Amino acid sequence: MGHGGCASRHSLTRQDKLSGWAISLYITSMDVSPGDLADRYLAFARSEAHGVSPIYERYATSTAESCDLLTRLLNLPRGKQQPNLLLAATRHAVGLPQGDRDFARHVLDAWEEIKPVILSRSTQTNEPGRCACLLPALAQFEAPLALIEVGAAAGLCLIPDRYGYDYGRAHLPAVEKAAPVFPCAASDQTPIPAALPRIAWRAGLDLNPLDVRKDADMQWLKTLVWPEQTDRLTRLEAAIAVARRDPPNVIAGDLLTATEALAAQAPKDARLVIFHTAVLNYVAPEIRKEFATLVQDIGADWLANEGASILPDVASQAVLNDRAGAFVLSHNGRAVARTGPHGQFIEWL
Ligand SMILES: C[S@@+](CC[C@H](N)C(=O)[O-])C[C@H]1O[C@@H](n2cnc3c(N)ncnc32)[C@H](O)[C@@H]1O
């Protein structure tokens, strides 16, 4: 136990349960003790980073073992205590520790530089690779399409027609030079579209939009990619370059209060599709239900690509036991596919 231990208080069973925290980020009023927070970091290390990022597994474990660092984190607002934010903010502010230097010590020594990044930024990973999973669903609608993405971050998922795709048994080349090509393992049942979607109009909204034209915003997005995921980073950089040539419109707004006004701006002769990926985990379950009703009232097609625990009624249709960690893609509340959280695979139902 480093830096004067705040023991993790719970059994392994409890730690396993806590891994769900990483999926759902909406804030409850539950009190958090140092032991709880240690458990959260250990659960992140074991359930999320293990086998994916040995570096983040080590750093999250180091955090869980440092009473000093846990205490600093507990003095931050609840929504600012999560592992991904600490790890990215540290990289962004001062880089990762060199050699075998202890992560917690590294953070404590640079806390005054790291803390403002934690407070001013949030985990808004914008993963354009998720477009590979949206494409087969979008192809089911009659074009031209009008797209609204809620929780769009920088809007990189709003331009699925400007990337290329490699589905293994079929390829969709990008029109633009140097556009990224997203690999996505598609099951035999997946209806891979023959062409890129025809999009007449698009707009996004986000509580905190990121601007593809701003270097600082894009540097933050790149820092949110885990250190070992270098191919993913290369594709993200290529997607940012594509978006910068003709940036998508992403306005500031809340998904419950700003969607209707945005929908009113969509051209009436295009099919309106309102979609989101990896967003509803930021809002409470009752808000998710209200949002579903809102989209229904607007009369748009609703595509949701979310973690399995986020819309349980939808996920229960998707038989997930063989695909731990999979997202569920749904159309108007009906599950249509299991998808890789970063767009790595799609299995049509
Ligand atoms: C993990 S990012 C996903 C970005 C993008 N959809 C993607 O898949 O790459 C989640 C985004 O949802 C936004 N968000 C969270 N709650 C929101 C709300 N109530 N209204 C609008 N956006 C929200 C966050 O600011 C963040 O940019």
Short mmCIF file of C-alpha atoms in Angstrom, two decimals, residues 20 65 72 90 195 338 345:
data_model
loop_
_atom_site.label_atom_id
_atom_site.label_comp_id
_atom_site.label_asym_id
_atom_site.label_seq_id
_atom_site.Cartn_x
_atom_site.Cartn_y
_atom_site.Cartn_z
CA GLY A 20 -20.37 -0.75 -13.85
CA GLU A 65 -2.98 2.29 -3.43
CA ARG A 72 -7.12 14.77 -3.39
CA THR A 90 -2.22 13.76 -16.34
CA ALA A 195 -22.74 2.93 -51.03
CA ARG A 338 -24.58 -5.89 -31.12
CA PHE A 345 -17.49 -5.16 -34.85
#
